[in-house]
CSV table of C-alpha atoms in Angstrom, one decimal:
chain,number,residue,atom,x,y,z
J,1,MET,CA,10.8,14.0,-15.3
J,2,THR,CA,13.8,16.2,-15.3
J,3,ALA,CA,17.0,14.4,-16.5
J,4,GLY,CA,19.8,14.0,-14.0
J,5,PRO,CA,22.2,11.4,-12.6
J,6,ALA,CA,20.1,10.6,-9.6
J,7,ALA,CA,17.4,9.3,-11.9
J,8,ASP,CA,19.5,6.6,-13.5
J,9,THR,CA,17.5,3.9,-11.7
J,10,ALA,CA,14.6,4.3,-14.0
J,11,SER,CA,11.5,2.2,-13.7
J,12,THR,CA,9.2,0.3,-16.0
J,13,SER,CA,5.7,-0.9,-15.5
J,14,THR,CA,3.7,-3.8,-16.8
J,15,SER,CA,0.0,-3.1,-16.6
J,16,THR,CA,-1.3,-6.5,-15.6
J,17,SER,CA,-5.0,-5.8,-15.5
J,18,GLU,CA,-7.6,-3.1,-15.2
J,19,VAL,CA,-10.8,-3.9,-13.2
J,20,ALA,CA,-13.8,-1.9,-12.1
J,21,SER,CA,-14.4,-1.4,-8.4
J,22,THR,CA,-17.8,0.0,-7.6
J,23,SER,CA,-20.1,0.5,-4.8
J,24,ASP,CA,-22.6,-2.0,-6.3
J,25,THR,CA,-22.6,-4.5,-9.2
J,26,ALA,CA,-23.3,-1.9,-11.9
J,27,SER,CA,-20.7,-1.4,-14.7
J,28,THR,CA,-18.2,1.4,-14.1
J,29,PRO,CA,-18.6,4.4,-16.4
J,30,ASP,CA,-15.7,5.4,-18.6
J,31,THR,CA,-15.4,8.6,-16.5
J,32,ALA,CA,-14.7,6.7,-13.3
J,33,ASP,CA,-11.6,7.8,-11.3
J,34,ARG,CA,-8.6,5.6,-11.8
J,35,VAL,CA,-6.3,4.2,-9.1
J,36,ASP,CA,-2.9,3.2,-10.3
J,37,LEU,CA,-1.5,0.5,-8.0
J,38,TRP,CA,2.1,-0.6,-8.1
J,39,THR,CA,3.6,-3.7,-6.6
J,40,ILE,CA,7.2,-3.2,-5.7
J,41,PRO,CA,9.5,-6.1,-4.8
J,42,THR,CA,11.8,-4.7,-2.1
J,43,ASP,CA,14.7,-7.1,-2.3
J,44,GLN,CA,16.8,-5.5,-4.9
J,45,PRO,CA,20.5,-5.7,-6.0
J,46,ASP,CA,23.1,-3.5,-4.4
J,47,GLU,CA,23.4,-1.2,-7.4
J,48,VAL,CA,19.6,-0.5,-7.3
J,49,VAL,CA,19.6,0.1,-3.6
J,50,ARG,CA,22.6,2.6,-3.9
J,51,SER,CA,20.9,4.5,-6.7
J,52,LEU,CA,17.6,4.7,-4.9
J,53,ARG,CA,19.3,5.8,-1.7
J,54,SER,CA,20.7,8.8,-3.6
J,55,LEU,CA,17.2,10.1,-4.0
J,56,LEU,CA,16.2,10.1,-0.3
J,57,ASP,CA,16.0,13.2,1.8
J,58,ARG,CA,17.8,13.6,5.1
J,59,ASP,CA,14.9,12.4,7.2
J,60,GLU,CA,14.4,9.3,5.0
J,61,LEU,CA,18.1,8.5,5.1
J,62,ALA,CA,18.1,8.7,8.9
J,63,ARG,CA,15.1,6.4,9.1
J,64,ALA,CA,16.7,3.9,6.7
J,65,THR,CA,19.8,3.9,8.8
J,66,GLY,CA,17.8,3.4,12.0
J,67,ARG,CA,16.1,0.4,10.4
J,68,SER,CA,19.4,-1.4,9.7
J,69,PRO,CA,20.6,-2.9,13.0
J,70,ALA,CA,23.1,-5.7,12.8
J,71,ARG,CA,20.4,-8.2,13.7
J,72,ASP,CA,18.3,-7.3,10.7
J,73,PRO,CA,20.5,-5.9,7.8
J,74,VAL,CA,17.7,-6.2,5.2
J,75,ALA,CA,15.3,-3.8,6.9
J,76,GLY,CA,17.1,-0.6,5.9
J,77,ARG,CA,17.5,-1.8,2.3
J,78,ARG,CA,13.8,-2.5,2.0
J,79,PHE,CA,12.9,0.8,3.5
J,80,THR,CA,15.3,2.5,1.0
J,81,VAL,CA,13.7,0.7,-2.0
J,82,VAL,CA,10.1,1.5,-0.9
J,83,HIS,CA,10.8,5.2,-0.4
J,84,GLY,CA,13.1,5.6,-3.4
J,85,VAL,CA,10.6,4.0,-5.7
J,86,VAL,CA,7.7,6.0,-4.3
J,87,ARG,CA,9.8,9.1,-5.0
J,88,LEU,CA,10.4,8.0,-8.6
J,89,LEU,CA,6.8,7.4,-9.4
J,90,VAL,CA,5.2,10.3,-7.6
J,91,ALA,CA,7.8,12.7,-9.0
J,92,GLU,CA,7.1,11.4,-12.5
J,93,ARG,CA,3.4,12.3,-12.0
J,94,LEU,CA,4.4,15.8,-10.9
J,95,GLY,CA,7.1,16.4,-13.5
J,96,LEU,CA,9.8,16.7,-10.9
J,97,HIS,CA,13.3,15.1,-10.4
J,98,PRO,CA,12.8,12.6,-7.6
J,99,ALA,CA,15.3,14.3,-5.3
J,100,GLU,CA,13.2,17.5,-5.6
J,101,LEU,CA,10.1,16.0,-4.2
J,102,ALA,CA,9.3,17.2,-0.7
J,103,TRP,CA,6.7,15.7,1.6
J,104,ARG,CA,4.4,17.1,4.2
J,105,TYR,CA,2.5,15.0,6.7
J,106,GLY,CA,-1.0,15.0,8.2
J,107,PRO,CA,-1.7,15.0,11.9
J,108,HIS,CA,-1.4,11.2,12.0
J,109,GLY,CA,1.5,10.9,9.6
J,110,LYS,CA,-0.2,10.5,6.2
J,111,PRO,CA,2.3,11.7,3.6
J,112,GLU,CA,1.5,13.9,0.6
J,113,PRO,CA,3.6,16.0,-1.8
J,114,ALA,CA,4.3,19.5,-0.3
J,115,VAL,CA,3.7,20.9,-3.8
J,116,GLY,CA,1.2,19.3,-6.1
J,117,HIS,CA,-0.8,17.4,-3.5
J,118,GLU,CA,-4.1,18.6,-5.2
J,119,ARG,CA,-3.0,16.7,-8.4
J,120,VAL,CA,-1.9,13.4,-6.9
J,121,GLY,CA,-3.3,11.3,-4.1
J,122,VAL,CA,-0.6,9.0,-2.5
J,123,SER,CA,-0.6,6.0,-0.2
J,124,TYR,CA,1.9,3.3,0.2
J,125,SER,CA,2.6,0.3,2.4
J,126,GLY,CA,5.4,-2.3,2.8
J,127,SER,CA,5.5,-5.7,4.4
J,128,GLY,CA,8.7,-7.6,4.2
J,129,ALA,CA,9.7,-8.4,0.6
J,130,LEU,CA,6.7,-6.6,-1.0
J,131,ALA,CA,5.4,-3.0,-1.1
J,132,VAL,CA,2.5,-1.4,-2.8
J,133,LEU,CA,1.9,2.2,-3.9
J,134,ALA,CA,-1.5,3.7,-4.9
J,135,LEU,CA,-1.8,6.9,-6.9
J,136,THR,CA,-4.9,8.9,-7.9
J,137,ALA,CA,-5.5,12.2,-9.6
J,138,GLY,CA,-5.9,13.9,-6.2
J,139,ARG,CA,-8.6,11.8,-4.7
J,140,PRO,CA,-7.9,10.6,-1.1
J,141,VAL,CA,-6.7,7.1,-1.2
J,142,GLY,CA,-5.4,4.5,1.2
J,143,VAL,CA,-3.6,1.2,0.6
J,144,ASP,CA,-2.2,-1.6,2.7
J,145,VAL,CA,-0.3,-4.8,2.1
J,146,GLU,CA,0.5,-7.5,4.7
J,147,GLU,CA,2.2,-10.8,4.7
J,148,VAL,CA,-0.4,-13.4,5.9
J,149,HIS,CA,-0.4,-13.3,9.7
J,150,ASP,CA,0.1,-16.2,12.1
J,151,ALA,CA,-3.3,-17.7,13.0
J,152,ARG,CA,-2.7,-17.6,16.7
J,153,VAL,CA,-1.8,-13.9,16.7
J,154,ALA,CA,-4.7,-13.3,14.4
J,155,THR,CA,-7.2,-14.9,16.8
J,156,ARG,CA,-6.0,-12.9,19.8
J,157,VAL,CA,-6.1,-9.6,17.9
J,158,ALA,CA,-9.5,-10.3,16.4
J,159,GLU,CA,-11.0,-11.3,19.8
J,160,ARG,CA,-9.8,-8.1,21.4
J,161,TYR,CA,-10.2,-5.5,18.7
J,162,PHE,CA,-12.5,-6.6,15.8
J,163,PRO,CA,-16.4,-6.3,15.9
J,164,GLY,CA,-18.0,-9.4,17.4
J,165,ALA,CA,-19.4,-10.6,14.1
J,166,GLU,CA,-16.0,-10.5,12.5
J,167,ALA,CA,-14.4,-12.4,15.3
J,168,GLU,CA,-17.1,-15.0,15.0
J,169,PHE,CA,-16.6,-15.2,11.3
J,170,LEU,CA,-12.9,-15.9,11.8
J,171,ALA,CA,-13.6,-18.5,14.5
J,172,ARG,CA,-15.8,-20.4,12.0
J,173,SER,CA,-12.8,-20.8,9.6
J,174,ALA,CA,-12.3,-24.3,8.3
J,175,SER,CA,-8.6,-24.3,9.2
J,176,PRO,CA,-5.9,-22.1,10.8
J,177,ALA,CA,-4.6,-21.2,7.4
J,178,VAL,CA,-8.0,-20.0,6.2
J,179,LEU,CA,-8.4,-18.0,9.5
J,180,ALA,CA,-5.0,-16.4,8.9
J,181,GLU,CA,-5.9,-15.4,5.3
J,182,ARG,CA,-9.3,-14.0,6.3
J,183,PHE,CA,-7.8,-12.0,9.2
J,184,THR,CA,-5.1,-10.5,7.0
J,185,THR,CA,-7.7,-9.5,4.4
J,186,LEU,CA,-9.8,-7.7,7.0
J,187,TRP,CA,-6.7,-6.1,8.5
J,188,CYS,CA,-5.7,-4.7,5.1
J,189,ARG,CA,-9.2,-3.3,4.5
J,190,ARG,CA,-9.1,-1.7,7.9
J,191,GLU,CA,-5.6,-0.1,7.3
J,192,ALA,CA,-6.5,1.1,3.8
J,193,CYS,CA,-9.7,2.8,5.0
J,194,VAL,CA,-7.9,4.5,7.9
J,195,LYS,CA,-5.1,5.7,5.6
J,196,ALA,CA,-7.6,7.1,3.1
J,197,TYR,CA,-9.0,9.3,5.8
J,198,GLY,CA,-5.5,10.1,7.3
J,199,GLY,CA,-6.8,8.8,10.7
J,200,ARG,CA,-5.5,6.5,13.4
J,201,LEU,CA,-5.8,2.7,13.3
J,202,VAL,CA,-7.7,2.7,16.6
J,203,GLN,CA,-10.5,4.5,14.8
J,204,GLY,CA,-10.9,1.7,12.3
J,205,PHE,CA,-11.1,-1.3,14.7
J,206,GLY,CA,-14.9,-1.1,15.1
J,207,LEU,CA,-15.7,-0.7,11.4
J,208,PRO,CA,-17.8,-3.6,9.8
J,209,LEU,CA,-15.5,-4.7,6.9
J,210,ALA,CA,-16.4,-8.4,6.4
J,211,GLY,CA,-18.1,-9.6,3.3
J,212,PRO,CA,-17.4,-9.9,-0.4
J,213,ALA,CA,-15.5,-7.1,-2.1
J,214,PRO,CA,-15.9,-4.4,-3.3
J,215,LEU,CA,-17.4,-2.8,-0.3
J,216,ARG,CA,-19.1,0.6,0.3
J,217,LEU,CA,-18.7,1.9,3.9
J,218,ALA,CA,-21.4,4.5,4.3
J,219,HIS,CA,-20.6,5.4,7.9
J,220,PRO,CA,-16.9,5.4,8.8
J,221,GLY,CA,-17.5,6.6,12.4
J,222,THR,CA,-15.0,9.0,13.8
J,223,LEU,CA,-12.8,8.9,10.8
J,224,GLY,CA,-14.9,11.4,8.8
J,225,GLU,CA,-17.7,11.7,6.3
J,226,GLY,CA,-18.6,8.8,4.2
J,227,PRO,CA,-18.7,7.0,2.0
J,228,CYS,CA,-15.5,5.0,1.5
J,229,LEU,CA,-15.2,2.5,-1.3
J,230,LEU,CA,-12.9,-0.5,-0.7
J,231,ASP,CA,-11.6,-3.4,-2.8
J,232,ASP,CA,-9.2,-6.3,-2.3
J,233,VAL,CA,-6.2,-6.3,-4.6
J,234,PRO,CA,-4.6,-9.5,-5.9
J,235,VAL,CA,-0.8,-9.4,-5.1
J,236,PRO,CA,1.9,-12.1,-5.6
J,237,GLY,CA,3.2,-14.4,-2.9
J,238,PRO,CA,1.9,-14.9,0.6
J,239,PHE,CA,0.5,-11.4,0.9
J,240,ARG,CA,-2.9,-9.7,0.9
J,241,ALA,CA,-3.7,-6.1,0.0
J,242,ALA,CA,-6.6,-3.7,-0.1
J,243,VAL,CA,-7.2,-0.2,-1.5
J,244,ALA,CA,-9.8,2.4,-0.3
J,245,VAL,CA,-10.9,5.7,-1.8
J,246,LEU,CA,-13.2,8.4,-0.5
J,247,GLY,CA,-16.4,9.5,-2.2
J,248,GLU,CA,-19.3,7.9,-4.2
J,249,GLN,CA,-17.6,7.9,-7.6
J,250,PRO,CA,-16.7,4.4,-8.6
J,251,PHE,CA,-13.0,3.8,-9.4
J,252,ARG,CA,-11.1,1.8,-11.9
J,253,LEU,CA,-8.0,-0.1,-10.6
J,254,ARG,CA,-5.0,-0.4,-12.9
J,255,ARG,CA,-2.3,-2.7,-11.6
J,256,HIS,CA,1.4,-2.3,-12.4
J,257,ARG,CA,4.6,-4.1,-11.5
J,258,TRP,CA,7.7,-2.0,-10.8
J,259,LYS,CA,11.0,-3.3,-12.1
J,260,ALA,CA,14.3,-1.4,-12.1
J,261,LEU,CA,16.1,-1.1,-15.4
J,262,SER,CA,18.7,-3.4,-13.9
J,263,GLU,CA,18.7,-7.1,-13.1
J,264,ALA,CA,16.5,-7.4,-10.1
J,265,CYS,CA,16.5,-10.1,-7.4
J,266,GLN,CA,13.9,-12.7,-7.8
J,267,PRO,CA,11.2,-12.5,-5.1
J,268,PHE,CA,11.6,-15.1,-2.4
J,269,TRP,CA,8.2,-16.7,-3.2
J,270,GLN,CA,9.4,-17.5,-6.7
J,271,ARG,CA,12.8,-19.0,-5.7
J,272,ASN,CA,13.4,-22.8,-5.9
């Protein structure tokens, strides 16, 4: 990474684990593609937010400002953290200063670096106090994180949009809490798959995504050519997450935790 004052908010990572994700139960070969997945706490101190804001481009700054109405002052801060950290980590992969990174967007809004997109696949997602970022060596990838949904909302959405078998699976849940967790897991898988293809969420509603992970989706419907490999990702707190990559090649997931080189706020789920 090129040195410069805007990169003062450096980042560190702790690789918490590395696990194989395959289309079956066979062991993953050493040549398997790797997906680096970062968890990013989005409630950060003022000095971290200011430093990350200095990395954003004009469009990102406008969007961060638009997400900060008086009724929700934390939304813009969290947006700033997510997009600033994504810039830090993607630029590091490409050997750029974070402020030099430019984005281009697919027809349905999927971002990729304007220069170097063939060398790094990017997908990120944020939900309240947590965000995730997935990076590959150019392989199409999608990731999603969600705070566990309210069971009543989950039931209504599943009955309207999910395949019948999945709606019935949710209805058989032992409790509202179990239903909410199952629904959120299925939603994350759906979003991750759609993002990997750069499609629209409506294209993923009919996909059969229930069952134990990892999953191999052979026929993704109108999203594109299969297969798509999906896996659930353990994340801290009241959240669920999933990652998807395109193609037959098994992938190896390496998880990291981002922390600014500054005293960071403790995530809300770890506070007394």
